[in-house]
Amino acid sequence: MSLESESGQAGGSESGQAAESAPRHSRAADAPRPGEAEGRRSRQRWRLIDDPIAIRALAHPLRHDLMSIIGRLGRATTADAARELGISHGLASHHLRQLAKYGFVEQVEGKDHRERPWRMVATSYNWSGARATTEGSAAVDVLEQMTAERTLEDFLGWQQRRKDWPQAWRKYTGIGESSVYLTQAELGGIAEAFDALLMRYINERPIDDVTSRPEGSVAVTFTLFTVPGGQPPGPATPAEG
């Protein structure tokens, strides 16, 4: 799935319209997303989240894993998810039903009469409006903390795995850090440029659409931390003259 922060920057994660069965505290994003120029609509199913309870429901590591599995497989039964995570069927079922309660996943008809598989209701999320309230801002903080912790875990895992990958892949992975003095407008321009570059691929390839994945592709996660230093700048001081 793709998650968007307050700034609107998107990140792809092993995770049209949101389904009508989604709770009333969510809504589909009707406006074109970044990268939808020249009448090209995103193939993503976007969902705007402004309910703190729904955001907190998403901010759970096991539920994040479950949604990642469903996204990677396109559809997955409770038994599939439990087997991959090494947890009990009952525990997987509990958390999947919590995700369904808040409109993140839903069960669909399977190919036979066995267990019905789960699918993602939306493939991309934006919580930019949640910070309008104290409760929403606190919920977003919890979700961002979970995301940051999972990102660190994933990176440490990559450090152990990357020796087995070709050099051509390793060349463009890892951590990079740059510190530079920017104005607010310059920061906005950089964020929008990064967003537009990544959104081209996000729009074309919903995370649960197996057929949209090019041959030889793998799931790649981008997590961008943009952290201003020091104190907020005051009003500009007129130059002495």
mmCIF file of N, CA, C and O in Angstrom, residues 136-218:
data_model
loop_
_atom_site.group_PDB
_atom_site.id
_atom_site.type_symbol
_atom_site.label_atom_id
_atom_site.label_comp_id
_atom_site.label_asym_id
_atom_site.label_seq_id
_atom_site.Cartn_x
_atom_site.Cartn_y
_atom_site.Cartn_z
ATOM 1 N N GLY A 136 -6.776 13.638 16.246
ATOM 2 C CA GLY A 136 -6.259 13.162 14.974
ATOM 3 C C GLY A 136 -4.757 13.302 14.874
ATOM 4 O O GLY A 136 -4.065 12.407 14.369
ATOM 5 N N SER A 137 -4.231 14.410 15.366
ATOM 6 C CA SER A 137 -2.788 14.623 15.338
ATOM 7 C C SER A 137 -2.064 13.572 16.174
ATOM 8 O O SER A 137 -1.018 13.047 15.765
ATOM 9 N N ALA A 138 -2.625 13.246 17.346
ATOM 10 C CA ALA A 138 -2.012 12.225 18.199
ATOM 11 C C ALA A 138 -2.047 10.862 17.524
ATOM 12 O O ALA A 138 -1.089 10.079 17.612
ATOM 13 N N ALA A 139 -3.142 10.551 16.822
ATOM 14 C CA ALA A 139 -3.247 9.267 16.121
ATOM 15 C C ALA A 139 -2.228 9.181 14.995
ATOM 16 O O ALA A 139 -1.600 8.137 14.781
ATOM 17 N N VAL A 140 -2.042 10.276 14.263
ATOM 18 C CA VAL A 140 -1.050 10.295 13.187
ATOM 19 C C VAL A 140 0.349 10.094 13.753
ATOM 20 O O VAL A 140 1.180 9.385 13.166
ATOM 21 N N ASP A 141 0.629 10.701 14.906
ATOM 22 C CA ASP A 141 1.938 10.512 15.544
ATOM 23 C C ASP A 141 2.191 9.032 15.825
ATOM 24 O O ASP A 141 3.304 8.529 15.619
ATOM 25 N N VAL A 142 1.167 8.325 16.302
ATOM 26 C CA VAL A 142 1.306 6.899 16.597
ATOM 27 C C VAL A 142 1.570 6.117 15.312
ATOM 28 O O VAL A 142 2.440 5.242 15.265
ATOM 29 N N LEU A 143 0.834 6.438 14.252
ATOM 30 C CA LEU A 143 1.022 5.745 12.971
ATOM 31 C C LEU A 143 2.411 6.016 12.406
ATOM 32 O O LEU A 143 3.084 5.103 11.913
ATOM 33 N N GLU A 144 2.868 7.271 12.487
ATOM 34 C CA GLU A 144 4.194 7.597 11.986
ATOM 35 C C GLU A 144 5.287 6.909 12.794
ATOM 36 O O GLU A 144 6.302 6.476 12.240
ATOM 37 N N GLN A 145 5.090 6.798 14.105
ATOM 38 C CA GLN A 145 6.088 6.112 14.925
ATOM 39 C C GLN A 145 6.174 4.645 14.543
ATOM 40 O O GLN A 145 7.276 4.084 14.417
ATOM 41 N N MET A 146 5.017 4.005 14.340
ATOM 42 C CA MET A 146 5.024 2.606 13.915
ATOM 43 C C MET A 146 5.733 2.458 12.575
ATOM 44 O O MET A 146 6.545 1.547 12.377
ATOM 45 N N THR A 147 5.444 3.374 11.651
ATOM 46 C CA THR A 147 6.069 3.321 10.329
ATOM 47 C C THR A 147 7.582 3.466 10.431
ATOM 48 O O THR A 147 8.345 2.751 9.776
ATOM 49 N N ALA A 148 8.027 4.404 11.272
ATOM 50 C CA ALA A 148 9.468 4.619 11.439
ATOM 51 C C ALA A 148 10.143 3.389 12.039
ATOM 52 O O ALA A 148 11.234 2.983 11.611
ATOM 53 N N GLU A 149 9.515 2.788 13.034
ATOM 54 C CA GLU A 149 10.091 1.601 13.656
ATOM 55 C C GLU A 149 10.164 0.441 12.671
ATOM 56 O O GLU A 149 11.172 -0.288 12.632
ATOM 57 N N ARG A 150 9.119 0.268 11.864
ATOM 58 C CA ARG A 150 9.127 -0.810 10.888
ATOM 59 C C ARG A 150 10.165 -0.556 9.800
ATOM 60 O O ARG A 150 10.804 -1.478 9.294
ATOM 61 N N THR A 151 10.337 0.704 9.437
ATOM 62 C CA THR A 151 11.344 1.050 8.444
ATOM 63 C C THR A 151 12.735 0.675 8.924
ATOM 64 O O THR A 151 13.552 0.126 8.175
ATOM 65 N N LEU A 152 13.028 0.961 10.190
ATOM 66 C CA LEU A 152 14.331 0.606 10.750
ATOM 67 C C LEU A 152 14.512 -0.912 10.761
ATOM 68 O O LEU A 152 15.580 -1.423 10.387
ATOM 69 N N GLU A 153 13.488 -1.640 11.161
ATOM 70 C CA GLU A 153 13.568 -3.104 11.159
ATOM 71 C C GLU A 153 13.832 -3.627 9.744
ATOM 72 O O GLU A 153 14.666 -4.523 9.550
ATOM 73 N N ASP A 154 13.113 -3.077 8.776
ATOM 74 C CA ASP A 154 13.284 -3.530 7.399
ATOM 75 C C ASP A 154 14.690 -3.230 6.888
ATOM 76 O O ASP A 154 15.295 -4.037 6.169
ATOM 77 N N PHE A 155 15.221 -2.055 7.252
ATOM 78 C CA PHE A 155 16.557 -1.710 6.788
ATOM 79 C C PHE A 155 17.612 -2.614 7.408
ATOM 80 O O PHE A 155 18.545 -3.065 6.727
ATOM 81 N N LEU A 156 17.495 -2.892 8.701
ATOM 82 C CA LEU A 156 18.455 -3.788 9.351
ATOM 83 C C LEU A 156 18.383 -5.186 8.732
ATOM 84 O O LEU A 156 19.407 -5.865 8.588
ATOM 85 N N GLY A 157 17.166 -5.590 8.356
ATOM 86 C CA GLY A 157 17.027 -6.873 7.670
ATOM 87 C C GLY A 157 17.689 -6.851 6.294
ATOM 88 O O GLY A 157 18.323 -7.823 5.886
ATOM 89 N N TRP A 158 17.572 -5.712 5.596
ATOM 90 C CA TRP A 158 18.218 -5.579 4.290
ATOM 91 C C TRP A 158 19.730 -5.644 4.421
ATOM 92 O O TRP A 158 20.414 -6.210 3.564
ATOM 93 N N GLN A 159 20.287 -5.090 5.473
ATOM 94 C CA GLN A 159 21.734 -5.176 5.679
ATOM 95 C C GLN A 159 22.207 -6.617 5.720
ATOM 96 O O GLN A 159 23.304 -6.930 5.264
ATOM 97 N N GLN A 160 21.384 -7.491 6.274
ATOM 98 C CA GLN A 160 21.752 -8.899 6.351
ATOM 99 C C GLN A 160 21.552 -9.613 5.009
ATOM 100 O O GLN A 160 22.246 -10.586 4.714
ATOM 101 N N ARG A 161 20.620 -9.128 4.192
ATOM 102 C CA ARG A 161 20.278 -9.816 2.942
ATOM 103 C C ARG A 161 21.027 -9.303 1.726
ATOM 104 O O ARG A 161 21.168 -10.023 0.736
ATOM 105 N N ARG A 162 21.516 -8.073 1.760
ATOM 106 C CA ARG A 162 21.969 -7.450 0.522
ATOM 107 C C ARG A 162 23.222 -8.092 -0.075
ATOM 108 O O ARG A 162 23.472 -7.947 -1.264
ATOM 109 N N LYS A 163 23.986 -8.809 0.726
ATOM 110 C CA LYS A 163 25.167 -9.488 0.182
ATOM 111 C C LYS A 163 24.779 -10.514 -0.855
ATOM 112 O O LYS A 163 25.609 -10.904 -1.702
ATOM 113 N N ASP A 164 23.540 -10.986 -0.822
ATOM 114 C CA ASP A 164 23.075 -11.998 -1.769
ATOM 115 C C ASP A 164 22.486 -11.383 -3.037
ATOM 116 O O ASP A 164 22.099 -12.110 -3.946
ATOM 117 N N TRP A 165 22.419 -10.053 -3.097
ATOM 118 C CA TRP A 165 21.818 -9.371 -4.248
ATOM 119 C C TRP A 165 22.904 -8.894 -5.205
ATOM 120 O O TRP A 165 24.011 -8.582 -4.799
ATOM 121 N N PRO A 166 22.585 -8.791 -6.497
ATOM 122 C CA PRO A 166 23.566 -8.291 -7.469
ATOM 123 C C PRO A 166 23.976 -6.859 -7.145
ATOM 124 O O PRO A 166 23.193 -6.073 -6.603
ATOM 125 N N GLN A 167 25.186 -6.503 -7.518
ATOM 126 C CA GLN A 167 25.711 -5.173 -7.265
ATOM 127 C C GLN A 167 24.836 -4.088 -7.903
ATOM 128 O O GLN A 167 24.685 -2.996 -7.340
ATOM 129 N N ALA A 168 24.249 -4.370 -9.046
ATOM 130 C CA ALA A 168 23.421 -3.382 -9.723
ATOM 131 C C ALA A 168 22.223 -2.965 -8.880
ATOM 132 O O ALA A 168 21.791 -1.810 -8.925
ATOM 133 N N TRP A 169 21.675 -3.888 -8.067
ATOM 134 C CA TRP A 169 20.588 -3.558 -7.151
ATOM 135 C C TRP A 169 21.133 -2.852 -5.916
ATOM 136 O O TRP A 169 20.557 -1.872 -5.445
ATOM 137 N N ARG A 170 22.228 -3.341 -5.378
ATOM 138 C CA ARG A 170 22.772 -2.764 -4.147
ATOM 139 C C ARG A 170 23.187 -1.311 -4.340
ATOM 140 O O ARG A 170 23.130 -0.505 -3.411
ATOM 141 N N LYS A 171 23.591 -0.973 -5.565
ATOM 142 C CA LYS A 171 24.096 0.372 -5.856
ATOM 143 C C LYS A 171 23.092 1.459 -5.513
ATOM 144 O O LYS A 171 23.470 2.564 -5.101
ATOM 145 N N TYR A 172 21.808 1.179 -5.665
ATOM 146 C CA TYR A 172 20.782 2.204 -5.496
ATOM 147 C C TYR A 172 19.967 2.032 -4.219
ATOM 148 O O TYR A 172 18.872 2.589 -4.098
ATOM 149 N N THR A 173 20.477 1.273 -3.268
ATOM 150 C CA THR A 173 19.744 1.046 -2.024
ATOM 151 C C THR A 173 20.561 1.528 -0.833
ATOM 152 O O THR A 173 21.727 1.899 -0.970
ATOM 153 N N GLY A 174 19.946 1.501 0.331
ATOM 154 C CA GLY A 174 20.639 1.909 1.548
ATOM 155 C C GLY A 174 20.163 3.259 2.039
ATOM 156 O O GLY A 174 19.071 3.721 1.691
ATOM 157 N N ILE A 175 20.982 3.899 2.843
ATOM 158 C CA ILE A 175 20.636 5.194 3.438
ATOM 159 C C ILE A 175 21.506 6.290 2.842
ATOM 160 O O ILE A 175 22.716 6.131 2.704
ATOM 161 N N GLY A 176 20.873 7.390 2.497
ATOM 162 C CA GLY A 176 21.593 8.582 2.082
ATOM 163 C C GLY A 176 21.107 9.748 2.924
ATOM 164 O O GLY A 176 19.926 9.821 3.272
ATOM 165 N N GLU A 177 21.990 10.638 3.259
ATOM 166 C CA GLU A 177 21.596 11.776 4.081
ATOM 167 C C GLU A 177 22.246 13.047 3.564
ATOM 168 O O GLU A 177 23.447 13.075 3.268
ATOM 169 N N SER A 178 21.450 14.105 3.425
ATOM 170 C CA SER A 178 21.957 15.399 2.990
ATOM 171 C C SER A 178 21.321 16.477 3.862
ATOM 172 O O SER A 178 20.107 16.454 4.087
ATOM 173 N N SER A 179 22.129 17.401 4.330
ATOM 174 C CA SER A 179 21.631 18.545 5.091
ATOM 175 C C SER A 179 21.938 19.810 4.302
ATOM 176 O O SER A 179 23.082 20.021 3.884
ATOM 177 N N VAL A 180 20.922 20.627 4.086
ATOM 178 C CA VAL A 180 21.101 21.841 3.292
ATOM 179 C C VAL A 180 20.115 22.892 3.799
ATOM 180 O O VAL A 180 19.018 22.557 4.257
ATOM 181 N N TYR A 181 20.513 24.157 3.757
ATOM 182 C CA TYR A 181 19.628 25.236 4.176
ATOM 183 C C TYR A 181 18.682 25.581 3.035
ATOM 184 O O TYR A 181 19.113 25.910 1.929
ATOM 185 N N LEU A 182 17.369 25.499 3.316
ATOM 186 C CA LEU A 182 16.342 25.740 2.312
ATOM 187 C C LEU A 182 15.293 26.700 2.848
ATOM 188 O O LEU A 182 15.035 26.745 4.050
ATOM 189 N N THR A 183 14.670 27.421 1.948
ATOM 190 C CA THR A 183 13.479 28.175 2.318
ATOM 191 C C THR A 183 12.282 27.232 2.271
ATOM 192 O O THR A 183 12.362 26.120 1.732
ATOM 193 N N GLN A 184 11.166 27.698 2.811
ATOM 194 C CA GLN A 184 9.964 26.874 2.785
ATOM 195 C C GLN A 184 9.554 26.572 1.346
ATOM 196 O O GLN A 184 9.161 25.446 1.019
ATOM 197 N N ALA A 185 9.658 27.563 0.471
ATOM 198 C CA ALA A 185 9.279 27.358 -0.929
ATOM 199 C C ALA A 185 10.199 26.346 -1.607
ATOM 200 O O ALA A 185 9.745 25.508 -2.400
ATOM 201 N N GLU A 186 11.491 26.407 -1.320
ATOM 202 C CA GLU A 186 12.434 25.458 -1.910
ATOM 203 C C GLU A 186 12.165 24.042 -1.417
ATOM 204 O O GLU A 186 12.205 23.081 -2.199
ATOM 205 N N LEU A 187 11.879 23.896 -0.130
ATOM 206 C CA LEU A 187 11.552 22.580 0.413
ATOM 207 C C LEU A 187 10.297 22.032 -0.255
ATOM 208 O O LEU A 187 10.239 20.855 -0.628
ATOM 209 N N GLY A 188 9.297 22.894 -0.429
ATOM 210 C CA GLY A 188 8.074 22.461 -1.090
ATOM 211 C C GLY A 188 8.333 21.999 -2.512
ATOM 212 O O GLY A 188 7.765 21.004 -2.963
ATOM 213 N N GLY A 189 9.212 22.710 -3.232
ATOM 214 C CA GLY A 189 9.519 22.321 -4.598
ATOM 215 C C GLY A 189 10.196 20.966 -4.684
ATOM 216 O O GLY A 189 9.884 20.150 -5.562
ATOM 217 N N ILE A 190 11.130 20.712 -3.758
ATOM 218 C CA ILE A 190 11.822 19.422 -3.746
ATOM 219 C C ILE A 190 10.841 18.300 -3.423
ATOM 220 O O ILE A 190 10.843 17.237 -4.077
ATOM 221 N N ALA A 191 9.989 18.520 -2.424
ATOM 222 C CA ALA A 191 9.023 17.497 -2.036
ATOM 223 C C ALA A 191 8.067 17.177 -3.186
ATOM 224 O O ALA A 191 7.752 16.015 -3.459
ATOM 225 N N GLU A 192 7.609 18.217 -3.883
ATOM 226 C CA GLU A 192 6.681 18.002 -4.993
ATOM 227 C C GLU A 192 7.358 17.274 -6.159
ATOM 228 O O GLU A 192 6.745 16.437 -6.821
ATOM 229 N N ALA A 193 8.634 17.593 -6.405
ATOM 230 C CA ALA A 193 9.357 16.928 -7.494
ATOM 231 C C ALA A 193 9.555 15.443 -7.186
ATOM 232 O O ALA A 193 9.372 14.580 -8.058
ATOM 233 N N PHE A 194 9.932 15.131 -5.954
ATOM 234 C CA PHE A 194 10.096 13.737 -5.555
ATOM 235 C C PHE A 194 8.770 13.002 -5.659
ATOM 236 O O PHE A 194 8.686 11.878 -6.171
ATOM 237 N N ASP A 195 7.709 13.651 -5.172
ATOM 238 C CA ASP A 195 6.381 13.057 -5.190
ATOM 239 C C ASP A 195 5.956 12.732 -6.622
ATOM 240 O O ASP A 195 5.478 11.638 -6.917
ATOM 241 N N ALA A 196 6.150 13.685 -7.536
ATOM 242 C CA ALA A 196 5.727 13.481 -8.919
ATOM 243 C C ALA A 196 6.489 12.337 -9.580
ATOM 244 O O ALA A 196 5.926 11.551 -10.341
ATOM 245 N N LEU A 197 7.785 12.225 -9.285
ATOM 246 C CA LEU A 197 8.598 11.159 -9.874
ATOM 247 C C LEU A 197 8.111 9.792 -9.422
ATOM 248 O O LEU A 197 7.942 8.863 -10.227
ATOM 249 N N LEU A 198 7.852 9.651 -8.129
ATOM 250 C CA LEU A 198 7.436 8.360 -7.591
ATOM 251 C C LEU A 198 5.987 8.039 -7.945
ATOM 252 O O LEU A 198 5.644 6.886 -8.220
ATOM 253 N N MET A 199 5.130 9.075 -7.956
ATOM 254 C CA MET A 199 3.712 8.837 -8.194
ATOM 255 C C MET A 199 3.432 8.279 -9.582
ATOM 256 O O MET A 199 2.426 7.606 -9.794
ATOM 257 N N ARG A 200 4.315 8.524 -10.529
ATOM 258 C CA ARG A 200 4.125 7.944 -11.868
ATOM 259 C C ARG A 200 3.970 6.433 -11.763
ATOM 260 O O ARG A 200 3.090 5.836 -12.401
ATOM 261 N N TYR A 201 4.833 5.811 -10.984
ATOM 262 C CA TYR A 201 4.811 4.351 -10.858
ATOM 263 C C TYR A 201 3.714 3.893 -9.902
ATOM 264 O O TYR A 201 3.072 2.857 -10.137
ATOM 265 N N ILE A 202 3.514 4.647 -8.816
ATOM 266 C CA ILE A 202 2.469 4.287 -7.865
ATOM 267 C C ILE A 202 1.108 4.304 -8.549
ATOM 268 O O ILE A 202 0.288 3.395 -8.375
ATOM 269 N N ASN A 203 0.844 5.350 -9.338
ATOM 270 C CA ASN A 203 -0.445 5.457 -10.016
ATOM 271 C C ASN A 203 -0.690 4.298 -10.965
ATOM 272 O O ASN A 203 -1.818 3.828 -11.110
ATOM 273 N N GLU A 204 0.361 3.843 -11.643
ATOM 274 C CA GLU A 204 0.212 2.802 -12.658
ATOM 275 C C GLU A 204 0.126 1.391 -12.074
ATOM 276 O O GLU A 204 -0.382 0.488 -12.751
ATOM 277 N N ARG A 205 0.629 1.218 -10.840
ATOM 278 C CA ARG A 205 0.797 -0.143 -10.318
ATOM 279 C C ARG A 205 0.215 -0.294 -8.918
ATOM 280 O O ARG A 205 0.944 -0.262 -7.923
ATOM 281 N N PRO A 206 -1.103 -0.457 -8.806
ATOM 282 C CA PRO A 206 -1.684 -0.729 -7.486
ATOM 283 C C PRO A 206 -0.984 -1.917 -6.844
ATOM 284 O O PRO A 206 -0.671 -2.906 -7.506
ATOM 285 N N ILE A 207 -0.726 -1.821 -5.551
ATOM 286 C CA ILE A 207 0.113 -2.808 -4.880
ATOM 287 C C ILE A 207 -0.478 -4.213 -4.931
ATOM 288 O O ILE A 207 0.248 -5.200 -4.871
ATOM 289 N N ASP A 208 -1.810 -4.315 -5.081
ATOM 290 C CA ASP A 208 -2.428 -5.641 -5.102
ATOM 291 C C ASP A 208 -2.769 -6.113 -6.509
ATOM 292 O O ASP A 208 -3.408 -7.145 -6.681
ATOM 293 N N ASP A 209 -2.341 -5.380 -7.525
ATOM 294 C CA ASP A 209 -2.580 -5.782 -8.914
ATOM 295 C C ASP A 209 -1.344 -6.511 -9.422
ATOM 296 O O ASP A 209 -0.391 -5.904 -9.905
ATOM 297 N N VAL A 210 -1.380 -7.816 -9.323
ATOM 298 C CA VAL A 210 -0.225 -8.626 -9.696
ATOM 299 C C VAL A 210 0.123 -8.440 -11.170
ATOM 300 O O VAL A 210 1.297 -8.448 -11.551
ATOM 301 N N THR A 211 -0.881 -8.222 -12.011
ATOM 302 C CA THR A 211 -0.635 -8.109 -13.453
ATOM 303 C C THR A 211 0.065 -6.805 -13.834
ATOM 304 O O THR A 211 0.594 -6.696 -14.938
ATOM 305 N N SER A 212 0.080 -5.802 -12.948
ATOM 306 C CA SER A 212 0.705 -4.521 -13.269
ATOM 307 C C SER A 212 2.208 -4.516 -13.000
ATOM 308 O O SER A 212 2.891 -3.540 -13.323
ATOM 309 N N ARG A 213 2.726 -5.593 -12.422
ATOM 310 C CA ARG A 213 4.146 -5.643 -12.058
ATOM 311 C C ARG A 213 4.997 -6.066 -13.259
ATOM 312 O O ARG A 213 4.800 -7.142 -13.811
ATOM 313 N N PRO A 214 5.968 -5.245 -13.661
ATOM 314 C CA PRO A 214 6.826 -5.625 -14.782
ATOM 315 C C PRO A 214 7.656 -6.858 -14.459
ATOM 316 O O PRO A 214 7.971 -7.124 -13.291
ATOM 317 N N GLU A 215 8.005 -7.588 -15.468
ATOM 318 C CA GLU A 215 8.856 -8.758 -15.281
ATOM 319 C C GLU A 215 10.184 -8.329 -14.663
ATOM 320 O O GLU A 215 10.792 -7.343 -15.081
ATOM 321 N N GLY A 216 10.626 -9.044 -13.656
ATOM 322 C CA GLY A 216 11.881 -8.727 -12.998
ATOM 323 C C GLY A 216 11.758 -7.692 -11.899
ATOM 324 O O GLY A 216 12.762 -7.312 -11.299
ATOM 325 N N SER A 217 10.549 -7.229 -11.609
ATOM 326 C CA SER A 217 10.376 -6.223 -10.567
ATOM 327 C C SER A 217 10.250 -6.881 -9.195
ATOM 328 O O SER A 217 9.835 -8.029 -9.071
ATOM 329 N N VAL A 218 10.628 -6.127 -8.169
ATOM 330 C CA VAL A 218 10.458 -6.553 -6.787
ATOM 331 C C VAL A 218 9.858 -5.380 -6.012
ATOM 332 O O VAL A 218 9.891 -4.236 -6.473
#
